[in-house]
mmCIF file of C-alpha atoms in Angstrom:
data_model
loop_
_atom_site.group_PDB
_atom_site.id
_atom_site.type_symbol
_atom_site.label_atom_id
_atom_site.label_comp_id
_atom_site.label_asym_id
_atom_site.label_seq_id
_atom_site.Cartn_x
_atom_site.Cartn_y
_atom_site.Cartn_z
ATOM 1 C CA UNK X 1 0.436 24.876 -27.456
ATOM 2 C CA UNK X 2 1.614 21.817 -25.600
ATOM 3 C CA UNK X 3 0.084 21.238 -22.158
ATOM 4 C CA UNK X 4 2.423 21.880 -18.890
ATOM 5 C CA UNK X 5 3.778 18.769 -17.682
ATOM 6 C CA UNK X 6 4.417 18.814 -14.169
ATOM 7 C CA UNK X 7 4.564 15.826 -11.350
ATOM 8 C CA UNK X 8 3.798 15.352 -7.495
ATOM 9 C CA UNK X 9 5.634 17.181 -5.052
ATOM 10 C CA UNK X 10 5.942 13.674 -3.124
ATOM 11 C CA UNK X 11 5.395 9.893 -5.845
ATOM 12 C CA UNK X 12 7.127 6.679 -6.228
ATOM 13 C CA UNK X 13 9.293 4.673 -4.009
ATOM 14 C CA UNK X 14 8.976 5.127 -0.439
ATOM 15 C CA UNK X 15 12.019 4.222 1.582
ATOM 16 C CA UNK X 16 10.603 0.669 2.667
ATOM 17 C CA UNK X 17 10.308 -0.229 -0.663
ATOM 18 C CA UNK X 18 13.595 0.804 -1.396
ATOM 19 C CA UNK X 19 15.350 -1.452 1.282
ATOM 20 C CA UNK X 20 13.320 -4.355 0.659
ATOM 21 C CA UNK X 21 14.617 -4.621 -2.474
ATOM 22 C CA UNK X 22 17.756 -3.841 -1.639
ATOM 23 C CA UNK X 23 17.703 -6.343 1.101
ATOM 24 C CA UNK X 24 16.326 -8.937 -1.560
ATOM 25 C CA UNK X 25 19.532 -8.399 -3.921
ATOM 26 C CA UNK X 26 21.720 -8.901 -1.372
ATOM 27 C CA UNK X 27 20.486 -11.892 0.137
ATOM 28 C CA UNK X 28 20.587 -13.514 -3.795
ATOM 29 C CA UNK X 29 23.358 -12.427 -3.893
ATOM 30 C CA UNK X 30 24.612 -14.724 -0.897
ATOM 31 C CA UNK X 31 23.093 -17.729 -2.004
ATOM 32 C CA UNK X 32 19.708 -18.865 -3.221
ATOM 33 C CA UNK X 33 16.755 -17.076 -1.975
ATOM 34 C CA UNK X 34 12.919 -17.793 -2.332
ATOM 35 C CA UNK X 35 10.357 -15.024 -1.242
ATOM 36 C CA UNK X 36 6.924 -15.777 0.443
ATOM 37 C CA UNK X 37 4.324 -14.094 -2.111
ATOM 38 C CA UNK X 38 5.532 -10.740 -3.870
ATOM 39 C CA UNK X 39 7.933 -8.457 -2.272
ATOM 40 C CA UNK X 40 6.053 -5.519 -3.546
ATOM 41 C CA UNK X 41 2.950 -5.349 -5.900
ATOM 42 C CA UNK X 42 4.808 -4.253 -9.159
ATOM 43 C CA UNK X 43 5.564 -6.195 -12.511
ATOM 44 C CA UNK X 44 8.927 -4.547 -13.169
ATOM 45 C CA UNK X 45 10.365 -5.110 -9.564
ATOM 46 C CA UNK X 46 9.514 -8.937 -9.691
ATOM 47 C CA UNK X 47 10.461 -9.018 -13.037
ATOM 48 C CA UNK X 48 14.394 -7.855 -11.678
ATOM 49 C CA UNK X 49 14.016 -10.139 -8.653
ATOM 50 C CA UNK X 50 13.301 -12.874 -11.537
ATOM 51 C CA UNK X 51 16.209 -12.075 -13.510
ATOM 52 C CA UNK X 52 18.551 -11.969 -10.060
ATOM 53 C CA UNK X 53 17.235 -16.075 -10.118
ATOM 54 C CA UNK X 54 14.949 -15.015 -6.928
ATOM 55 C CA UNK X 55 12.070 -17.416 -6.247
ATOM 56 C CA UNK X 56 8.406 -16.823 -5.316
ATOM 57 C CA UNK X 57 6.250 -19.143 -3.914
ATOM 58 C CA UNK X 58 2.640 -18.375 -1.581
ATOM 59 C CA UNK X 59 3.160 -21.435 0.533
ATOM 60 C CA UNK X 60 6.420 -21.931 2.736
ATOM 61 C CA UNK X 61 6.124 -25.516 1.992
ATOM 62 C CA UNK X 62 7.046 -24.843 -1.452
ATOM 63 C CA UNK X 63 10.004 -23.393 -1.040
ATOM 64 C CA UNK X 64 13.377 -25.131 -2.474
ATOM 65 C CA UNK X 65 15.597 -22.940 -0.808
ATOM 66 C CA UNK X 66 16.701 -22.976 2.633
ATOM 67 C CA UNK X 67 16.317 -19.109 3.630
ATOM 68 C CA UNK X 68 12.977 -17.491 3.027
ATOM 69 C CA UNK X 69 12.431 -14.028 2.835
ATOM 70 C CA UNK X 70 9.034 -12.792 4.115
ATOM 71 C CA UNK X 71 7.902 -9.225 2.025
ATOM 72 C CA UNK X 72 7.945 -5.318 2.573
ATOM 73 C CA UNK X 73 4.308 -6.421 3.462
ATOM 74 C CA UNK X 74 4.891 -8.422 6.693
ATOM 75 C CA UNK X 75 3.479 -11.637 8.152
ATOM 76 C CA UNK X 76 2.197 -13.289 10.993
ATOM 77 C CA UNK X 77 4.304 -14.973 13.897
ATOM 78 C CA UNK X 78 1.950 -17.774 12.978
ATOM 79 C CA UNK X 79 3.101 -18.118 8.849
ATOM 80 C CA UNK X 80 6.985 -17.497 10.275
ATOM 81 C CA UNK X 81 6.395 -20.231 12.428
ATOM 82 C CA UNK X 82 5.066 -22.971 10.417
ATOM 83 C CA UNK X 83 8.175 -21.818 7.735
ATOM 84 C CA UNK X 84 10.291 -22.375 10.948
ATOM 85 C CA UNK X 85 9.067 -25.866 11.523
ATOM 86 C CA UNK X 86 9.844 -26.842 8.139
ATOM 87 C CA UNK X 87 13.616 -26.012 8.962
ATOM 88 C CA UNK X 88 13.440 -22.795 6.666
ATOM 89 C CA UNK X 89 16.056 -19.579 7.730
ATOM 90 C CA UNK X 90 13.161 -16.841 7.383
ATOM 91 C CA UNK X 91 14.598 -13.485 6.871
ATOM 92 C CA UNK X 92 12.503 -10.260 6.827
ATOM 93 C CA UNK X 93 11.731 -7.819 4.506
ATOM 94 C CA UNK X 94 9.320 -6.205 6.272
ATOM 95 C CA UNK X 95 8.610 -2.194 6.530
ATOM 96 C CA UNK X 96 9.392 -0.763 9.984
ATOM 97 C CA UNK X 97 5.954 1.231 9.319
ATOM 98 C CA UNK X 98 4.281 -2.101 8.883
ATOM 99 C CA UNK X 99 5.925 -3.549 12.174
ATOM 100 C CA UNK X 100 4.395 -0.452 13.892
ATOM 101 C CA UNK X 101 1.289 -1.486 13.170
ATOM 102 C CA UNK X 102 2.312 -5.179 14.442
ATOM 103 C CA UNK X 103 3.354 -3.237 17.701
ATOM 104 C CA UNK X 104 0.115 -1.498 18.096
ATOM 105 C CA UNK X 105 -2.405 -4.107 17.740
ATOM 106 C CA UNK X 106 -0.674 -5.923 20.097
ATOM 107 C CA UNK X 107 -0.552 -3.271 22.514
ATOM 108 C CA UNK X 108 -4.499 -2.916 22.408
ATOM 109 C CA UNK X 109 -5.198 -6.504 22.390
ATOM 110 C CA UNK X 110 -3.043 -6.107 25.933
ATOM 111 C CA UNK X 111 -5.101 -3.685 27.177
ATOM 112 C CA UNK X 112 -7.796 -5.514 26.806
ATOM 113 C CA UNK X 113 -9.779 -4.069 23.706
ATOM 114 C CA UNK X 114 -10.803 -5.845 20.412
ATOM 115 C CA UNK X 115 -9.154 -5.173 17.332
ATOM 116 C CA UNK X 116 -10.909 -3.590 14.535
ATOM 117 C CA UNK X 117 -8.397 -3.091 11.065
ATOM 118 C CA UNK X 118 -9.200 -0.572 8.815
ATOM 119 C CA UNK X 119 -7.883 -1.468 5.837
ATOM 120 C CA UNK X 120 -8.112 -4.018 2.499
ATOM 121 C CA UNK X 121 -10.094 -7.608 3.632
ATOM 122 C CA UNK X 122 -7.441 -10.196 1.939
ATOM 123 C CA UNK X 123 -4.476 -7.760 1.196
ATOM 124 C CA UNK X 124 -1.567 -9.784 2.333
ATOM 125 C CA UNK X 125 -0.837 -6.933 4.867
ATOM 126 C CA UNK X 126 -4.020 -7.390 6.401
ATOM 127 C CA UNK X 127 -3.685 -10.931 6.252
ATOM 128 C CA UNK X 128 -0.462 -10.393 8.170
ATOM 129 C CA UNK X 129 -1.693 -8.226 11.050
ATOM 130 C CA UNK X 130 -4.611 -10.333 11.553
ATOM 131 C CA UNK X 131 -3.674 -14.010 11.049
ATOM 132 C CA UNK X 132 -2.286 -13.775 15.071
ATOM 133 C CA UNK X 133 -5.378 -12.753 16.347
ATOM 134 C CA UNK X 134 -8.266 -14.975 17.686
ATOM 135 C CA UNK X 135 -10.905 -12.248 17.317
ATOM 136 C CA UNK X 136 -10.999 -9.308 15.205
ATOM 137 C CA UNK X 137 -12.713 -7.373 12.714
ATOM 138 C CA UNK X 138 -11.793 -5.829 9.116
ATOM 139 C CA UNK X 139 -13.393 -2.988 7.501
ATOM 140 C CA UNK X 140 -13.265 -0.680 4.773
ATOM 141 C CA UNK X 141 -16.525 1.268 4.532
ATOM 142 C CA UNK X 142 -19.505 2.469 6.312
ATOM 143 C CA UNK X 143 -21.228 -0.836 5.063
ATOM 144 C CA UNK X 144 -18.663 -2.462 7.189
ATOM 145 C CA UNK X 145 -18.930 -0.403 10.028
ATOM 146 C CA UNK X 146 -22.608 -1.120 10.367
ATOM 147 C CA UNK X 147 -22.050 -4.743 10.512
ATOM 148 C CA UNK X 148 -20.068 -4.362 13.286
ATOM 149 C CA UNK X 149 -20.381 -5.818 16.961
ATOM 150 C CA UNK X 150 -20.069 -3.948 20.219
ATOM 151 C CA UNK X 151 -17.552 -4.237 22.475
ATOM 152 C CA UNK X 152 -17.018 -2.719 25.904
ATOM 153 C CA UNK X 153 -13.733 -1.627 24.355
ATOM 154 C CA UNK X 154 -12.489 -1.094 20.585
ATOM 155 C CA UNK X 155 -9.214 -0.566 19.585
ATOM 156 C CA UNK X 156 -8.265 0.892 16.199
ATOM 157 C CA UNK X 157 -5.601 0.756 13.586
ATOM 158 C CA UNK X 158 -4.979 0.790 10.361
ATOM 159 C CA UNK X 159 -3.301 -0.642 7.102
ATOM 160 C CA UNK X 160 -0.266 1.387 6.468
ATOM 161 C CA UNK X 161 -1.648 2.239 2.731
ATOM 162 C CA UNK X 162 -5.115 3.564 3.563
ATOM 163 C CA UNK X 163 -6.007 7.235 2.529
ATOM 164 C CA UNK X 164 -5.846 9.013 6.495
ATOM 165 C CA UNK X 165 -9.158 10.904 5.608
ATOM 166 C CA UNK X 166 -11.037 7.674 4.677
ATOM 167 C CA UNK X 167 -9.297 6.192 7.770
ATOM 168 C CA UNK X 168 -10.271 9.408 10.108
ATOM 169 C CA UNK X 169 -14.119 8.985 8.795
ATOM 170 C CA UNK X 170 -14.343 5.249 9.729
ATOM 171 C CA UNK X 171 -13.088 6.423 12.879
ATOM 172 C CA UNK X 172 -15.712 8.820 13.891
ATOM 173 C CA UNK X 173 -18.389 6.202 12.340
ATOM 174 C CA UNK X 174 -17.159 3.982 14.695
ATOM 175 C CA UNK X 175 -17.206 6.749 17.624
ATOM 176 C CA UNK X 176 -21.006 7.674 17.034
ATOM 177 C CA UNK X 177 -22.086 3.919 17.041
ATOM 178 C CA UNK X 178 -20.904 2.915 19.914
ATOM 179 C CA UNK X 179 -21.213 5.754 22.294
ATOM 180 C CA UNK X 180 -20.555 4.151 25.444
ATOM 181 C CA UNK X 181 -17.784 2.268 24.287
ATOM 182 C CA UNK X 182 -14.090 2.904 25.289
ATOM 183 C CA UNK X 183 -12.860 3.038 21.659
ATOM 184 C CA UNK X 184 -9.074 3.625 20.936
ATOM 185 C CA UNK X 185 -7.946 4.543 18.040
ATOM 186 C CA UNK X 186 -3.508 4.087 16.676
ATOM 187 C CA UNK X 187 -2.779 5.926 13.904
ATOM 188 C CA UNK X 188 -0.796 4.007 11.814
ATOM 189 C CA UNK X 189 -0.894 5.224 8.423
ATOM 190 C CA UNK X 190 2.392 5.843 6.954
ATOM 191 C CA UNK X 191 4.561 8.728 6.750
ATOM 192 C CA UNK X 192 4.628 8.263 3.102
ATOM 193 C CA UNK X 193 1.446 7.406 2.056
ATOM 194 C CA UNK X 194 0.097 10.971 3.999
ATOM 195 C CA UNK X 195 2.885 12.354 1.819
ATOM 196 C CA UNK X 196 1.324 11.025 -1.479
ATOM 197 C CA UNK X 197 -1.627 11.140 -0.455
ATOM 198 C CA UNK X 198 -1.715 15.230 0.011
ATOM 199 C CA UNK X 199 0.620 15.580 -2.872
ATOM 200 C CA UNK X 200 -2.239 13.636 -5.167
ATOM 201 C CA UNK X 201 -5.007 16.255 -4.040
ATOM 202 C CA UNK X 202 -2.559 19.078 -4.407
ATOM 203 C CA UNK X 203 -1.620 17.621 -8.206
ATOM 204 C CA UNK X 204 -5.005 16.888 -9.091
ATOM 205 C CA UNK X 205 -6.430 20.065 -8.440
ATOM 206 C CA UNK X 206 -4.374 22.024 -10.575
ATOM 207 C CA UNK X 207 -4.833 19.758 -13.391
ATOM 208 C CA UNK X 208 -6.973 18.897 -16.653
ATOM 209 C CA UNK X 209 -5.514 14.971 -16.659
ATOM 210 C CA UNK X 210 -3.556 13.103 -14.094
ATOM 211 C CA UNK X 211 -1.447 9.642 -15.115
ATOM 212 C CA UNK X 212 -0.996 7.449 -11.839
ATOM 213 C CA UNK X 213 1.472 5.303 -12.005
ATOM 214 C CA UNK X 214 1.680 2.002 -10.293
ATOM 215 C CA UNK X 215 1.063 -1.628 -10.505
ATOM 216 C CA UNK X 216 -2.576 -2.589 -10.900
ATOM 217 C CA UNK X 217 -2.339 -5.139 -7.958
ATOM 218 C CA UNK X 218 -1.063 -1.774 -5.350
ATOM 219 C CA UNK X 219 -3.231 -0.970 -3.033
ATOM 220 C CA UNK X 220 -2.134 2.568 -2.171
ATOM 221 C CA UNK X 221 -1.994 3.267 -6.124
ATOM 222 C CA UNK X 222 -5.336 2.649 -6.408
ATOM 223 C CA UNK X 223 -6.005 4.991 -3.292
ATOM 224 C CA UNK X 224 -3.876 7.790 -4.934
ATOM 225 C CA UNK X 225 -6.228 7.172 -8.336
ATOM 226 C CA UNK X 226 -9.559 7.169 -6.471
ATOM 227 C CA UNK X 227 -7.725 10.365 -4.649
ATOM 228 C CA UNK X 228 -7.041 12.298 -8.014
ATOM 229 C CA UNK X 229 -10.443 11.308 -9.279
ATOM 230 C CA UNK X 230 -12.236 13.256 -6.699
ATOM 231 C CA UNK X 231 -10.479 16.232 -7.733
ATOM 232 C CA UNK X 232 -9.862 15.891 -11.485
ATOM 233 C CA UNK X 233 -12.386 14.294 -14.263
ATOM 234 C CA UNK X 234 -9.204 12.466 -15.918
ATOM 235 C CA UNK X 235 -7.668 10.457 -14.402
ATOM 236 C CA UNK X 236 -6.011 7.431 -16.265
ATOM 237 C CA UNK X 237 -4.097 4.572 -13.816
ATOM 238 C CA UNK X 238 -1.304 2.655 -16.020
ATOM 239 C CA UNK X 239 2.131 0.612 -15.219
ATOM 240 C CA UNK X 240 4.252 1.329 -17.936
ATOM 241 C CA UNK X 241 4.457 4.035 -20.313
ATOM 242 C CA UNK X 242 3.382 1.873 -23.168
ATOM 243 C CA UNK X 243 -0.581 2.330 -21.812
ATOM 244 C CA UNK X 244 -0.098 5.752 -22.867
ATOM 245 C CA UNK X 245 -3.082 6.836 -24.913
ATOM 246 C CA UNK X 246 -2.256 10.037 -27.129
ATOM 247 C CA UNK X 247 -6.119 10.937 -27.064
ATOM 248 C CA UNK X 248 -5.751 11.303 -23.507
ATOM 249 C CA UNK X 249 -4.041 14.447 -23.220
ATOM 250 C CA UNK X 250 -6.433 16.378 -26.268
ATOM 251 C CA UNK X 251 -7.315 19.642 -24.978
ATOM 252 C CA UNK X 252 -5.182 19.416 -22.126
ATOM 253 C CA UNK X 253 -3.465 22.365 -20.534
ATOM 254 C CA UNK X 254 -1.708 20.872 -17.153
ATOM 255 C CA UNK X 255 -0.827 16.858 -16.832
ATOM 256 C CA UNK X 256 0.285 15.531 -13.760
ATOM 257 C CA UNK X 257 2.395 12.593 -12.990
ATOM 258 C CA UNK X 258 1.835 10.674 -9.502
ATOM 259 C CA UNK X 259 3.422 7.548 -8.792
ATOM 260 C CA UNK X 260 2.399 4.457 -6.013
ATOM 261 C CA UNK X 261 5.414 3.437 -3.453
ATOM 262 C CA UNK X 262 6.396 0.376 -5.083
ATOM 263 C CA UNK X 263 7.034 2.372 -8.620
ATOM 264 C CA UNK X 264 10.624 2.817 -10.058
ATOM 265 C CA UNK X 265 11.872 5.985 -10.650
ATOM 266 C CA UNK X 266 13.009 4.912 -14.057
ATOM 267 C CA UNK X 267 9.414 3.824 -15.089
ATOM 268 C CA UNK X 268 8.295 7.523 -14.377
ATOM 269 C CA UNK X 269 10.780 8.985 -15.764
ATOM 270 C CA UNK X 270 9.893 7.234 -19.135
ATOM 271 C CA UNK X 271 6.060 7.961 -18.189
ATOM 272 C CA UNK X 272 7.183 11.147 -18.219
ATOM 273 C CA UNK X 273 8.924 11.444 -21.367
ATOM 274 C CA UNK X 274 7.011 9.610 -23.684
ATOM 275 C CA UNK X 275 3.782 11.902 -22.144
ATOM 276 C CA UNK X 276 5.897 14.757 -23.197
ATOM 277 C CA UNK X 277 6.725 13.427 -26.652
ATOM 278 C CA UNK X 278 2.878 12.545 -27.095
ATOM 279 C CA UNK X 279 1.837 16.659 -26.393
ATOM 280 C CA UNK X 280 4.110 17.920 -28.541
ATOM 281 C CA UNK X 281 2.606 15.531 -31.299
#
């Protein structure tokens, strides 16, 4: 008997994504357009933004258009700037969620309390929310939380991707090493990362194998994979549906289908099918 296919109340595209690449399309559409590193961290995306004659380059001095478009992931004031001085039209694509998070770091660095990010050292929306700042710190685990300075006051936020549980945990590590401390903590996790988030553990629970879909560079895919994997023994992470690995889905009786925010609806729903022509042999 086939297995029962089902997929996550809440997967794929979240509405930033959405109207970045809208926004994107439209600007091409205008006249030539370069974008400042990947809009979003999926191969089929910037393979459409390649086709729509959209160029990428990772330094605004590379650029060979005039307007350049900054990505869903934000940037500093410092990066728009320097893009500024070279006479470039920046436009941005950024998430409102991810300006939030802009808005609350600055508010704690007002009030007069050192910034500590929770979130991926490097990841270009890190990178962003820190690049302003002449002191801060970045972590990601307890390892990092150890390493960490007091302050007489420590304010918290957090990349918009992070899982809120891991985020919540750092927190309270935080809390209980520095005691006498006026530590602050923003949350600024995403609507609809929470949403994917509890839909993964919800999915994953009920099932014998769980495909994530997503691009292998996504941060919050790989979240929703390590997510699953604490609640299901199988747990396969692929981009396309041609990873699809028959063998995966022997003995299976429920397979679930979760999807990161910068995945296409179109790419799950041929996940989707092609998992359903592989159960029924």
């Amino acid at each position: 008997m086939p297995p029962r296919i089902i997929r996550a109340q809440h997967l794929g595209m979240c509405f930033g994504v959405r109207d970045a690449i809208a926004f994107a399309l439209d600007r091409a559409a205008a006249g030539p357009l370069t974008i400042l590193g990947d809009l979003v961290h999926n191969h089929a995306v910037l393979a459409t933004l390649k086709a729509n004659d959209i160029a990428v380059v990772r330094d605004p001095a590379q650029a060979a258009t005039r307007t350049l478009m900054v990505t869903a992931h934000g940037a500093s004031e410092r990066t728009m700037s320097s893009a500024r001085a070279l006479g470039l039209d920046v436009v941005q694509a950024t998430c409102p969620l991810v300006r939030t998070v802009h808005q609350a770091i600055a508010a704690l660095r007002r009030d007069g309390y050192h910034p500590v990010i929770i979130g991926q050292r490097g990841h270009v929306e890190v990178r962003g929310l820190t690049e302003d700042l002449d002191a801060f710190d970045v972590v990601i685990d307890e390892t990092d939380v150890l390493a960490l300075a007091a302050h007489p006051r420590i304010g918290i936020a957090a990349q918009t991707t992070q899982p809120i549980d891991k985020v919540q945990r750092l927190v309270a590590l935080i809390r209980g090493r520095f005691r006498h401390s006026d530590v602050r903590f923003i949350d600024t996790v995403c609507q609809p990362t929470k949403q994917r988030q509890d839909a993964a553990v919800a999915l994953a629970r009920q099932c014998d194998v769980v495909i994530v879909v997503g691009g292998a560079a996504s941060n919050n895919t790989r979240e929703l994979v390590n997510t699953c994997r604490r609640h299901c023994s199988r747990v396969h992470h692929i981009e396309t549906d041609d990873s699809l690995d028959a063998d995966w889905l022997v003995t299976a009786r429920t397979v679930g289908i979760t999807a990161g925010t910068s995945t296409p609806d179109d790419i799950i729903d041929r996940v989707e099918a092609r998992v359903r022509e592989l159960a029924a042999g």
